[in-house]
Short mmCIF file of C-alpha atoms in Angstrom, two decimals:
data_model
loop_
_atom_site.label_atom_id
_atom_site.label_comp_id
_atom_site.label_asym_id
_atom_site.label_seq_id
_atom_site.Cartn_x
_atom_site.Cartn_y
_atom_site.Cartn_z
CA UNK S 1 0.00 0.00 0.00
CA UNK S 2 1.32 3.41 -0.98
CA UNK S 3 -0.04 6.94 -0.43
CA UNK S 4 0.56 10.38 -1.88
CA UNK S 5 -0.64 13.50 -0.06
CA UNK S 6 -1.10 16.96 -1.55
CA UNK S 7 -2.63 20.24 -0.41
CA UNK S 8 -4.25 23.11 -2.32
CA UNK S 9 -4.90 26.54 -0.75
CA UNK S 10 -4.89 30.24 -1.65
CA UNK S 11 -5.25 29.45 -5.35
CA UNK S 12 -2.21 27.20 -5.66
CA UNK S 13 -0.75 23.84 -4.70
CA UNK S 14 0.97 24.25 -1.36
CA UNK S 15 2.13 20.62 -1.43
CA UNK S 16 2.36 19.11 -4.91
CA UNK S 17 5.14 16.54 -4.81
CA UNK S 18 4.07 12.95 -5.47
CA UNK S 19 6.60 10.41 -4.14
CA UNK S 20 8.77 8.94 -6.88
CA UNK S 21 7.66 5.40 -6.04
CA UNK S 22 3.93 6.20 -6.13
CA UNK S 23 2.20 4.74 -9.24
CA UNK S 24 -0.14 7.59 -10.17
CA UNK S 25 -1.70 5.63 -13.04
CA UNK S 26 -2.62 2.75 -10.71
CA UNK S 27 -4.08 4.67 -7.76
CA UNK S 28 -7.55 3.27 -7.00
CA UNK S 29 -8.82 5.91 -4.56
CA UNK S 30 -8.37 9.63 -3.95
CA UNK S 31 -9.87 11.30 -0.88
CA UNK S 32 -10.37 15.08 -1.07
CA UNK S 33 -11.41 16.93 2.09
CA UNK S 34 -11.78 20.69 1.76
CA UNK S 35 -13.79 23.87 1.93
CA UNK S 36 -17.09 23.99 0.06
CA UNK S 37 -15.64 26.50 -2.39
CA UNK S 38 -12.77 24.19 -3.34
CA UNK S 39 -14.52 20.80 -3.47
CA UNK S 40 -17.13 22.30 -5.81
CA UNK S 41 -14.46 23.75 -8.14
CA UNK S 42 -14.45 22.08 -11.55
CA UNK S 43 -10.92 23.26 -12.32
CA UNK S 44 -9.53 21.74 -9.10
CA UNK S 45 -11.39 18.49 -9.71
CA UNK S 46 -10.02 18.31 -13.27
CA UNK S 47 -6.52 18.96 -11.97
CA UNK S 48 -6.77 16.16 -9.41
CA UNK S 49 -8.22 13.79 -11.98
CA UNK S 50 -5.34 14.52 -14.36
CA UNK S 51 -2.88 13.54 -11.63
CA UNK S 52 -4.65 10.26 -10.78
CA UNK S 53 -6.64 9.42 -13.94
CA UNK S 54 -7.95 5.96 -13.01
CA UNK S 55 -8.86 6.50 -9.36
CA UNK S 56 -12.27 6.97 -7.77
CA UNK S 57 -12.25 10.54 -6.45
CA UNK S 58 -14.33 10.99 -3.29
CA UNK S 59 -14.64 14.52 -1.93
CA UNK S 60 -16.54 16.36 0.78
CA UNK S 61 -16.85 19.79 2.34
CA UNK S 62 -15.56 20.14 5.88
CA UNK S 63 -15.42 22.22 9.03
CA UNK S 64 -11.62 21.95 8.89
CA UNK S 65 -9.09 19.72 7.13
CA UNK S 66 -6.53 17.39 8.70
CA UNK S 67 -3.17 16.67 7.09
CA UNK S 68 -0.25 15.01 8.88
CA UNK S 69 -0.40 16.60 12.35
CA UNK S 70 -2.01 19.94 11.54
CA UNK S 71 -5.52 21.34 11.06
CA UNK S 72 -6.31 23.75 8.22
CA UNK S 73 -9.23 25.88 7.06
CA UNK S 74 -10.16 26.94 3.53
CA UNK S 75 -7.87 24.39 1.90
CA UNK S 76 -8.22 21.01 0.19
CA UNK S 77 -6.16 18.05 1.37
CA UNK S 78 -5.74 15.25 -1.15
CA UNK S 79 -4.73 11.67 -0.32
CA UNK S 80 -4.24 9.22 -3.17
CA UNK S 81 -4.07 5.52 -2.29
CA UNK S 82 -2.64 2.57 -4.21
CA UNK S 83 -3.38 -0.92 -2.89
CA UNK S 84 -1.03 -3.66 -4.08
CA UNK S 85 -3.38 -6.52 -3.10
CA UNK S 86 -6.69 -5.09 -1.90
CA UNK S 87 -9.41 -3.68 -4.13
CA UNK S 88 -11.86 -0.79 -3.79
CA UNK S 89 -15.41 -0.10 -4.99
CA UNK S 90 -17.16 3.26 -4.56
CA UNK S 91 -20.91 3.86 -4.91
CA UNK S 92 -23.18 6.85 -4.31
CA UNK S 93 -26.82 7.91 -4.13
CA UNK S 94 -28.50 11.29 -4.35
CA UNK S 95 -30.93 12.20 -1.58
CA UNK S 96 -33.09 15.11 -0.44
CA UNK S 97 -34.95 15.97 2.75
CA UNK S 98 -37.81 13.65 1.82
CA UNK S 99 -35.68 10.55 1.15
CA UNK S 100 -35.63 7.78 3.75
CA UNK S 101 -32.14 7.72 5.27
CA UNK S 102 -32.56 4.11 6.44
CA UNK S 103 -33.29 2.90 2.92
CA UNK S 104 -30.34 4.95 1.66
CA UNK S 105 -27.93 3.11 3.94
CA UNK S 106 -29.48 -0.23 3.13
CA UNK S 107 -29.24 0.42 -0.61
CA UNK S 108 -25.59 1.43 -0.45
CA UNK S 109 -24.65 -1.60 1.65
CA UNK S 110 -26.42 -3.92 -0.81
CA UNK S 111 -24.32 -2.47 -3.65
CA UNK S 112 -21.09 -3.23 -1.78
CA UNK S 113 -21.89 -6.55 -0.11
CA UNK S 114 -19.80 -9.50 -1.30
CA UNK S 115 -17.84 -12.26 0.39
CA UNK S 116 -14.45 -10.52 0.60
CA UNK S 117 -15.74 -7.16 1.88
CA UNK S 118 -13.66 -6.14 4.94
CA UNK S 119 -14.63 -2.49 5.54
CA UNK S 120 -16.95 0.31 4.44
CA UNK S 121 -16.11 4.01 4.65
CA UNK S 122 -19.14 6.33 4.45
CA UNK S 123 -18.87 10.00 3.45
CA UNK S 124 -22.35 11.52 3.68
CA UNK S 125 -23.96 14.87 3.18
CA UNK S 126 -24.38 16.41 6.64
CA UNK S 127 -27.12 19.03 6.36
CA UNK S 128 -30.35 17.02 6.44
CA UNK S 129 -29.51 13.31 6.48
CA UNK S 130 -30.71 11.42 9.56
CA UNK S 131 -27.41 9.89 10.62
CA UNK S 132 -28.98 7.39 13.04
CA UNK S 133 -31.28 6.02 10.36
CA UNK S 134 -28.47 5.98 7.79
CA UNK S 135 -26.24 3.75 9.94
CA UNK S 136 -29.23 1.57 10.84
CA UNK S 137 -29.68 0.94 7.12
CA UNK S 138 -26.05 -0.15 6.76
CA UNK S 139 -26.38 -2.36 9.85
CA UNK S 140 -29.51 -4.04 8.48
CA UNK S 141 -27.53 -5.88 5.79
CA UNK S 142 -24.25 -6.18 7.69
CA UNK S 143 -24.68 -9.71 9.02
CA UNK S 144 -20.91 -10.27 9.33
CA UNK S 145 -20.41 -7.03 11.29
CA UNK S 146 -17.95 -5.59 8.79
CA UNK S 147 -16.55 -2.31 10.22
CA UNK S 148 -18.61 0.61 8.89
CA UNK S 149 -16.99 3.97 9.66
CA UNK S 150 -16.92 7.51 8.28
CA UNK S 151 -18.51 10.88 8.81
CA UNK S 152 -20.98 13.54 7.77
CA UNK S 153 -19.65 16.41 5.67
CA UNK S 154 -19.27 19.84 7.27
CA UNK S 155 -19.75 23.49 6.40
CA UNK S 156 -17.34 25.25 8.77
CA UNK S 157 -19.52 26.60 11.61
CA UNK S 158 -22.22 27.86 9.23
CA UNK S 159 -24.48 24.76 9.22
CA UNK S 160 -26.01 25.90 5.93
CA UNK S 161 -25.13 23.31 3.26
CA UNK S 162 -22.67 20.50 2.73
CA UNK S 163 -21.32 18.88 -0.43
CA UNK S 164 -20.09 15.39 -1.28
CA UNK S 165 -18.88 14.02 -4.61
CA UNK S 166 -17.92 10.76 -6.34
CA UNK S 167 -16.00 11.20 -9.60
CA UNK S 168 -17.48 14.65 -10.06
CA UNK S 169 -17.36 17.95 -8.24
CA UNK S 170 -18.99 17.74 -4.84
CA UNK S 171 -22.63 18.79 -4.59
CA UNK S 172 -25.48 18.87 -2.10
CA UNK S 173 -27.45 15.72 -1.30
CA UNK S 174 -24.86 13.01 -2.06
CA UNK S 175 -23.95 10.01 0.08
CA UNK S 176 -20.89 7.97 -0.88
CA UNK S 177 -19.86 4.55 0.43
CA UNK S 178 -16.47 2.99 -0.29
CA UNK S 179 -16.03 -0.75 0.02
CA UNK S 180 -12.62 -2.28 0.72
CA UNK S 181 -11.98 -5.90 -0.25
CA UNK S 182 -9.35 -8.53 0.39
CA UNK S 183 -7.93 -10.70 3.17
CA UNK S 184 -4.62 -8.82 3.09
CA UNK S 185 -6.20 -5.63 4.43
CA UNK S 186 -6.27 -5.06 8.21
CA UNK S 187 -8.73 -2.45 9.48
CA UNK S 188 -8.58 -0.60 12.79
CA UNK S 189 -11.27 1.67 14.19
CA UNK S 190 -12.11 3.54 17.37
CA UNK S 191 -14.14 6.48 18.61
CA UNK S 192 -13.63 8.42 21.84
CA UNK S 193 -14.92 11.68 23.32
CA UNK S 194 -13.51 12.81 26.64
CA UNK S 195 -16.38 15.05 27.81
CA UNK S 196 -17.57 15.18 31.44
CA UNK S 197 -21.15 14.42 32.41
CA UNK S 198 -22.86 16.58 35.03
CA UNK S 199 -26.26 17.08 36.62
CA UNK S 200 -28.91 14.47 37.37
CA UNK S 201 -29.93 11.74 34.96
CA UNK S 202 -33.22 12.46 33.21
CA UNK S 203 -35.62 10.58 30.94
CA UNK S 204 -36.86 11.51 27.46
CA UNK S 205 -40.65 11.49 27.74
CA UNK S 206 -41.58 12.79 24.28
CA UNK S 207 -39.65 12.72 21.01
CA UNK S 208 -39.92 11.93 17.33
CA UNK S 209 -36.75 10.54 15.75
CA UNK S 210 -34.17 13.35 16.17
CA UNK S 211 -36.61 15.94 17.55
CA UNK S 212 -36.77 16.12 21.35
CA UNK S 213 -39.95 17.61 22.86
CA UNK S 214 -40.02 16.70 26.56
CA UNK S 215 -37.61 15.66 29.30
CA UNK S 216 -39.13 14.36 32.54
CA UNK S 217 -42.47 15.65 31.28
CA UNK S 218 -41.21 19.21 30.89
CA UNK S 219 -40.58 21.19 27.71
CA UNK S 220 -37.09 20.16 26.56
CA UNK S 221 -35.81 23.58 25.52
CA UNK S 222 -36.97 25.29 28.73
CA UNK S 223 -35.24 22.68 30.86
CA UNK S 224 -32.06 22.88 28.78
CA UNK S 225 -31.95 26.65 29.07
CA UNK S 226 -31.80 26.39 32.85
CA UNK S 227 -28.30 24.97 32.50
CA UNK S 228 -26.97 27.37 29.88
CA UNK S 229 -26.74 30.50 32.03
CA UNK S 230 -25.04 33.29 30.06
CA UNK S 231 -24.94 31.08 26.95
CA UNK S 232 -28.72 31.03 26.56
CA UNK S 233 -28.77 34.06 24.24
CA UNK S 234 -26.30 32.38 21.88
CA UNK S 235 -28.47 29.38 20.97
CA UNK S 236 -28.27 27.26 18.88
CA UNK S 237 -24.50 27.75 18.48
CA UNK S 238 -23.80 27.63 22.22
CA UNK S 239 -25.40 24.18 22.39
CA UNK S 240 -22.14 22.79 21.01
CA UNK S 241 -20.62 23.63 24.40
CA UNK S 242 -23.12 21.38 26.19
CA UNK S 243 -23.83 18.15 24.29
CA UNK S 244 -26.01 15.40 25.75
CA UNK S 245 -25.03 11.90 26.84
CA UNK S 246 -27.68 9.40 25.73
CA UNK S 247 -28.24 5.82 26.88
CA UNK S 248 -31.00 3.81 25.25
CA UNK S 249 -32.59 0.91 27.08
CA UNK S 250 -30.78 -1.75 25.01
CA UNK S 251 -27.33 -0.09 24.95
CA UNK S 252 -24.37 -0.84 27.17
CA UNK S 253 -22.56 2.39 26.32
CA UNK S 254 -23.58 6.04 26.09
CA UNK S 255 -23.79 7.93 22.83
CA UNK S 256 -23.15 11.67 22.58
CA UNK S 257 -25.66 13.85 20.78
CA UNK S 258 -25.19 17.44 19.58
CA UNK S 259 -28.02 19.93 19.16
CA UNK S 260 -28.31 21.25 15.60
CA UNK S 261 -31.18 23.70 16.11
CA UNK S 262 -33.98 24.75 18.43
CA UNK S 263 -37.63 25.63 17.93
CA UNK S 264 -38.63 28.47 20.22
CA UNK S 265 -42.31 28.10 19.29
CA UNK S 266 -42.87 24.56 20.54
CA UNK S 267 -39.81 24.31 22.80
CA UNK S 268 -38.27 21.41 20.91
CA UNK S 269 -34.63 20.71 20.10
CA UNK S 270 -33.33 19.12 16.90
CA UNK S 271 -30.37 16.76 17.29
CA UNK S 272 -27.86 15.22 14.89
CA UNK S 273 -29.19 11.74 15.72
CA UNK S 274 -32.32 10.07 17.01
CA UNK S 275 -33.43 10.63 20.62
CA UNK S 276 -35.69 7.64 21.46
CA UNK S 277 -38.38 7.99 24.10
CA UNK S 278 -37.45 6.30 27.37
CA UNK S 279 -33.74 6.95 26.88
CA UNK S 280 -31.78 8.36 29.80
CA UNK S 281 -29.75 11.53 29.29
CA UNK S 282 -27.30 13.77 31.10
CA UNK S 283 -25.74 17.06 30.09
CA UNK S 284 -22.04 17.21 29.30
CA UNK S 285 -19.36 19.91 29.48
CA UNK S 286 -15.84 20.23 28.17
CA UNK S 287 -12.70 19.11 29.95
CA UNK S 288 -9.96 20.33 27.63
CA UNK S 289 -7.26 17.89 28.69
CA UNK S 290 -9.63 14.92 28.58
CA UNK S 291 -10.91 15.91 25.12
CA UNK S 292 -7.37 16.13 23.73
CA UNK S 293 -6.38 12.90 25.48
CA UNK S 294 -9.47 11.28 23.99
CA UNK S 295 -7.79 11.53 20.59
CA UNK S 296 -4.77 9.66 21.92
CA UNK S 297 -7.04 6.98 23.39
CA UNK S 298 -8.85 6.56 20.04
CA UNK S 299 -5.51 6.24 18.22
CA UNK S 300 -4.20 3.72 20.76
CA UNK S 301 -7.37 1.61 20.59
CA UNK S 302 -7.16 1.64 16.80
CA UNK S 303 -3.50 0.62 16.82
CA UNK S 304 -4.27 -2.37 19.01
CA UNK S 305 -6.37 -3.81 16.13
CA UNK S 306 -3.53 -3.61 13.60
CA UNK S 307 -2.06 -7.09 14.19
CA UNK S 308 1.33 -5.72 15.30
CA UNK S 309 1.71 -3.76 12.06
CA UNK S 310 2.03 0.01 11.75
CA UNK S 311 -0.96 1.60 10.03
CA UNK S 312 -0.31 2.67 6.43
CA UNK S 313 -3.17 5.20 6.46
CA UNK S 314 -5.17 6.79 9.28
CA UNK S 315 -8.37 8.73 8.57
CA UNK S 316 -9.27 11.05 11.44
CA UNK S 317 -12.83 12.39 11.59
CA UNK S 318 -13.48 14.73 14.50
CA UNK S 319 -16.54 16.77 15.40
CA UNK S 320 -16.90 20.46 14.58
CA UNK S 321 -17.95 20.95 18.21
CA UNK S 322 -14.52 19.83 19.39
CA UNK S 323 -12.88 22.32 17.04
CA UNK S 324 -15.06 25.18 18.24
CA UNK S 325 -14.26 24.29 21.84
CA UNK S 326 -10.52 23.72 21.43
CA UNK S 327 -9.99 26.71 19.10
CA UNK S 328 -6.22 27.42 19.06
CA UNK S 329 -5.56 24.04 20.66
CA UNK S 330 -7.33 22.06 17.93
CA UNK S 331 -4.10 20.80 16.38
CA UNK S 332 -3.17 19.29 19.74
CA UNK S 333 -5.72 16.50 19.35
CA UNK S 334 -4.38 15.64 15.89
CA UNK S 335 -0.82 15.72 17.20
CA UNK S 336 -1.85 13.43 20.06
CA UNK S 337 -3.01 10.87 17.50
CA UNK S 338 0.08 11.34 15.34
CA UNK S 339 2.34 10.64 18.30
CA UNK S 340 0.69 7.23 18.65
CA UNK S 341 0.93 6.33 14.95
CA UNK S 342 4.39 7.76 14.25
CA UNK S 343 5.80 9.38 11.12
CA UNK S 344 5.35 6.38 8.83
CA UNK S 345 1.56 6.55 8.87
CA UNK S 346 -0.14 8.86 6.36
CA UNK S 347 -2.73 10.93 8.24
CA UNK S 348 -5.68 12.75 6.72
CA UNK S 349 -9.24 13.61 7.72
CA UNK S 350 -11.70 16.38 8.47
CA UNK S 351 -13.95 18.04 11.03
CA UNK S 352 -17.49 16.81 10.58
CA UNK S 353 -21.15 17.17 11.54
CA UNK S 354 -21.23 13.57 12.83
CA UNK S 355 -18.92 10.58 13.10
CA UNK S 356 -19.68 6.95 12.22
CA UNK S 357 -17.99 4.02 13.94
CA UNK S 358 -18.71 0.89 15.96
CA UNK S 359 -18.01 1.12 19.68
CA UNK S 360 -16.08 -2.15 19.66
CA UNK S 361 -14.73 -4.66 17.12
CA UNK S 362 -17.56 -6.82 15.84
CA UNK S 363 -20.35 -4.47 16.93
CA UNK S 364 -22.77 -2.41 14.85
CA UNK S 365 -21.94 1.04 13.54
CA UNK S 366 -23.24 3.99 15.56
CA UNK S 367 -23.64 7.70 14.91
CA UNK S 368 -21.44 9.73 17.26
CA UNK S 369 -21.08 13.43 18.03
CA UNK S 370 -18.27 15.27 19.78
CA UNK S 371 -15.83 12.39 19.29
CA UNK S 372 -12.53 11.77 17.55
CA UNK S 373 -13.18 8.80 15.28
CA UNK S 374 -10.25 7.06 13.60
CA UNK S 375 -10.10 4.39 10.88
CA UNK S 376 -6.78 2.81 9.90
CA UNK S 377 -5.79 0.70 6.91
CA UNK S 378 -2.81 -1.61 6.74
CA UNK S 379 -1.96 -3.88 3.82
CA UNK S 380 -0.31 -7.05 5.08
#
């Protein structure tokens, strides 16, 4: 397995040197993570395609780009991958607000399912997809519990529109799934947050999918505002500072959910994932050192799955909420992961509107918020 990593920013290639031993004509996959302006640029897409003419080019807009051990804004990071033994298949569907996200996931998984499938990487639009239903669709046909990981595209901190593309410029309403095949490919994955829970545990008493109406029989938004203090006037943006820990009745671990918007008229809150009635929740707040250390824990857990081999490629997908919290310290969580992997592992990724990963090896994929989620690939 070989990789080549480039970067485009400020109208030019900042990094444009492909390693001499990288077979550009044989690259099977190119990942492009960048600002909405760049991933929708036809000229940039054509340029990338000319460099790697036979590869599937998968792109998405972000809330920040990860390359090596740094975090960038308003750039495009490009990672081309050549597998010597493994193979890759990329598929996509176009959706809108009225399309069933569960059926979308199920359809994409059916297109990829075959005996030698070892991993699926999902890059989804992040503006209106129901991430919980999307992963449930993938899980429906995943009888062998193949690792399904990935993330929802971002739009900086604007939350207006996101774009994803497969072999074309990125556009709104696209979901891409990449299947990886072959027994010589080892996959690692992990997801970790690092936030602190506080306050009493409460119960969701009224909800509909990802819309939360009542907590302990009281209007959800009114109860939430009691905890926000001076941040109440900055909703919905300030909600990123106080995500919610969610435990459903059949789960052995807590999920983290981020608020996307609020409805002042009916007092409801709209989340990035489903909020089932009867689930138990607690508010969360940031602990800077634990959040940064969470990235190191995710990297370490991922490395333990690599069969004593160094990862060839690590894809880091972290939540926009972590970036907004960490601000000038954002690169520290990427550097924490890089210290675990070392200099021989190619690192790329982006800041997202939701992260996809199983909790543990052999378990179903889940939608996460406010986590650092890492997927590694090693060709044996």
